[in-house]
CSV table of C-alpha atoms in Angstrom, one decimal:
chain,number,residue,atom,x,y,z
A,1,UNK,CA,111.5,114.1,72.3
A,2,UNK,CA,114.2,116.6,70.7
A,3,UNK,CA,112.7,119.4,73.3
A,4,UNK,CA,113.6,117.3,76.2
A,5,UNK,CA,117.0,117.1,74.9
A,6,UNK,CA,117.4,121.0,73.8
A,7,UNK,CA,116.2,122.1,77.4
A,8,UNK,CA,118.2,119.7,79.3
A,9,UNK,CA,115.5,118.5,81.4
A,10,UNK,CA,114.7,115.3,83.5
A,11,UNK,CA,112.5,112.4,83.3
A,12,UNK,CA,111.4,110.9,86.6
A,13,UNK,CA,110.4,107.3,86.5
A,14,UNK,CA,108.7,105.7,89.5
A,15,UNK,CA,108.5,102.1,89.2
A,16,UNK,CA,108.6,99.5,91.9
A,17,UNK,CA,109.9,96.7,89.6
A,18,UNK,CA,113.8,97.3,89.5
A,19,UNK,CA,114.3,95.4,86.1
A,20,UNK,CA,111.4,97.4,84.5
A,21,UNK,CA,112.6,100.6,86.3
A,22,UNK,CA,116.2,99.8,84.5
A,23,UNK,CA,114.7,99.0,81.1
A,24,UNK,CA,113.4,102.3,81.1
A,25,UNK,CA,116.6,104.1,82.3
A,26,UNK,CA,118.5,102.6,80.0
A,27,UNK,CA,116.2,103.5,76.8
A,28,UNK,CA,116.1,107.2,77.7
A,29,UNK,CA,119.7,107.7,78.7
A,30,UNK,CA,120.7,106.2,75.2
A,31,UNK,CA,118.5,108.9,73.6
A,32,UNK,CA,120.1,111.5,76.0
A,33,UNK,CA,118.0,112.1,78.0
A,34,UNK,CA,118.4,113.0,82.0
A,35,UNK,CA,117.1,110.3,84.2
A,36,UNK,CA,116.2,110.1,87.8
A,37,UNK,CA,114.6,106.9,89.6
A,38,UNK,CA,112.4,105.9,92.3
A,39,UNK,CA,110.7,103.2,93.7
A,40,UNK,CA,107.6,104.3,94.9
A,41,UNK,CA,105.3,108.0,95.1
A,42,UNK,CA,107.0,108.8,98.3
A,43,UNK,CA,110.1,108.7,96.9
A,44,UNK,CA,109.0,110.1,93.9
A,45,UNK,CA,107.9,113.1,95.3
A,46,UNK,CA,111.3,113.5,97.4
A,47,UNK,CA,113.0,113.1,94.3
A,48,UNK,CA,111.4,115.9,92.3
A,49,UNK,CA,112.8,118.1,95.0
A,50,UNK,CA,116.0,117.3,93.9
A,51,UNK,CA,115.3,117.9,90.1
A,52,UNK,CA,116.2,121.7,88.6
A,53,UNK,CA,114.0,120.9,85.5
A,54,UNK,CA,111.9,118.0,85.4
A,55,UNK,CA,110.4,117.6,82.1
A,56,UNK,CA,107.7,114.8,82.8
A,57,UNK,CA,107.4,111.8,85.2
A,58,UNK,CA,106.7,107.9,83.9
A,59,UNK,CA,104.7,106.7,86.8
A,60,UNK,CA,103.8,103.1,87.7
A,61,UNK,CA,100.2,103.0,88.8
A,62,UNK,CA,100.7,99.8,91.1
A,63,UNK,CA,103.2,100.3,93.8
A,64,UNK,CA,103.4,99.9,97.6
A,65,UNK,CA,103.4,103.1,100.2
A,66,UNK,CA,102.0,105.6,97.6
A,67,UNK,CA,100.5,104.3,94.4
A,68,UNK,CA,100.7,106.2,91.1
A,69,UNK,CA,97.1,107.8,91.6
A,70,UNK,CA,97.9,109.1,95.1
A,71,UNK,CA,101.1,110.3,93.8
A,72,UNK,CA,99.4,112.3,90.8
A,73,UNK,CA,96.5,113.3,93.0
A,74,UNK,CA,99.0,114.8,95.6
A,75,UNK,CA,100.8,116.9,92.4
A,76,UNK,CA,97.8,118.1,91.4
A,77,UNK,CA,97.1,119.6,94.7
A,78,UNK,CA,100.4,121.5,95.1
A,79,UNK,CA,100.2,125.1,95.6
A,80,UNK,CA,103.7,125.0,93.2
A,81,UNK,CA,102.8,125.5,89.8
A,82,UNK,CA,105.4,123.4,88.2
A,83,UNK,CA,104.4,120.5,90.4
A,84,UNK,CA,100.8,121.0,89.8
A,85,UNK,CA,101.4,121.3,85.9
A,86,UNK,CA,104.0,118.7,85.4
A,87,UNK,CA,103.3,116.1,83.0
A,88,UNK,CA,102.5,112.8,84.1
A,89,UNK,CA,102.5,109.9,82.2
A,90,UNK,CA,101.0,106.4,83.9
A,91,UNK,CA,102.4,102.8,83.4
A,92,UNK,CA,100.0,100.1,83.9
A,93,UNK,CA,99.7,96.5,82.9
A,94,UNK,CA,96.0,96.9,82.8
A,95,UNK,CA,94.4,97.6,79.2
A,96,UNK,CA,90.7,98.1,81.0
A,97,UNK,CA,89.2,101.2,79.7
A,98,UNK,CA,88.0,102.0,83.4
A,99,UNK,CA,92.0,101.7,84.5
A,100,UNK,CA,93.0,104.5,81.9
A,101,UNK,CA,89.9,106.7,83.0
A,102,UNK,CA,91.2,106.2,86.9
A,103,UNK,CA,94.7,107.6,85.6
A,104,UNK,CA,93.2,110.5,83.5
A,105,UNK,CA,90.7,111.6,86.4
A,106,UNK,CA,93.6,111.5,89.1
A,107,UNK,CA,95.3,114.1,86.9
A,108,UNK,CA,97.5,111.8,84.7
A,109,UNK,CA,98.1,113.2,81.5
A,110,UNK,CA,98.6,110.1,79.5
A,111,UNK,CA,98.5,106.3,80.0
A,112,UNK,CA,101.1,103.8,78.7
A,113,UNK,CA,100.1,100.0,79.0
A,114,UNK,CA,103.1,97.7,79.5
A,115,UNK,CA,104.6,95.8,78.1
A,116,UNK,CA,105.4,98.6,75.9
A,117,UNK,CA,106.0,98.7,72.2
A,118,UNK,CA,109.2,100.9,71.8
A,119,UNK,CA,107.3,103.2,69.1
A,120,UNK,CA,104.6,104.0,71.4
A,121,UNK,CA,107.1,104.7,74.2
A,122,UNK,CA,108.6,107.4,71.8
A,123,UNK,CA,105.3,108.9,70.4
A,124,UNK,CA,104.1,109.6,73.7
A,125,UNK,CA,107.4,110.8,75.0
A,126,UNK,CA,107.9,113.1,71.9
A,127,UNK,CA,104.1,114.6,72.5
A,128,UNK,CA,104.5,115.2,75.7
A,129,UNK,CA,108.1,116.4,75.9
A,130,UNK,CA,107.4,119.0,73.4
A,131,UNK,CA,104.3,120.4,75.1
A,132,UNK,CA,106.1,120.2,78.6
A,133,UNK,CA,108.9,122.5,77.3
A,134,UNK,CA,106.5,125.0,75.5
A,135,UNK,CA,104.3,125.4,78.5
A,136,UNK,CA,100.8,123.6,77.1
A,137,UNK,CA,101.1,120.5,79.4
């Protein structure tokens, strides 16, 4: 995760549950990361337009208006290279292998199952922040 701090990039959290969104935001900000939040995929895509240096997206799977799968597919179809290659980490309460596969098939880079253990979150962010900043996302 050091590379995210070094490059002053921003993590976008897209989660419809305000309590979960706040927990993620506080945890990341305590670590010195810039955070922007959105309540659904539509708001998340709008927020991306205002983020100068996005690092990655933590994206809930089940949301109203535009869910995580739809949002990811939209990003992957983009003509804008940074949007189509942006690291997307899915957040889901389901531990079913078919749900994880659906996330990966939609174009997510990784999936975390809620409730999260702190160590799993930092390990995942450390891996993907490093690859996002080095161009290997």
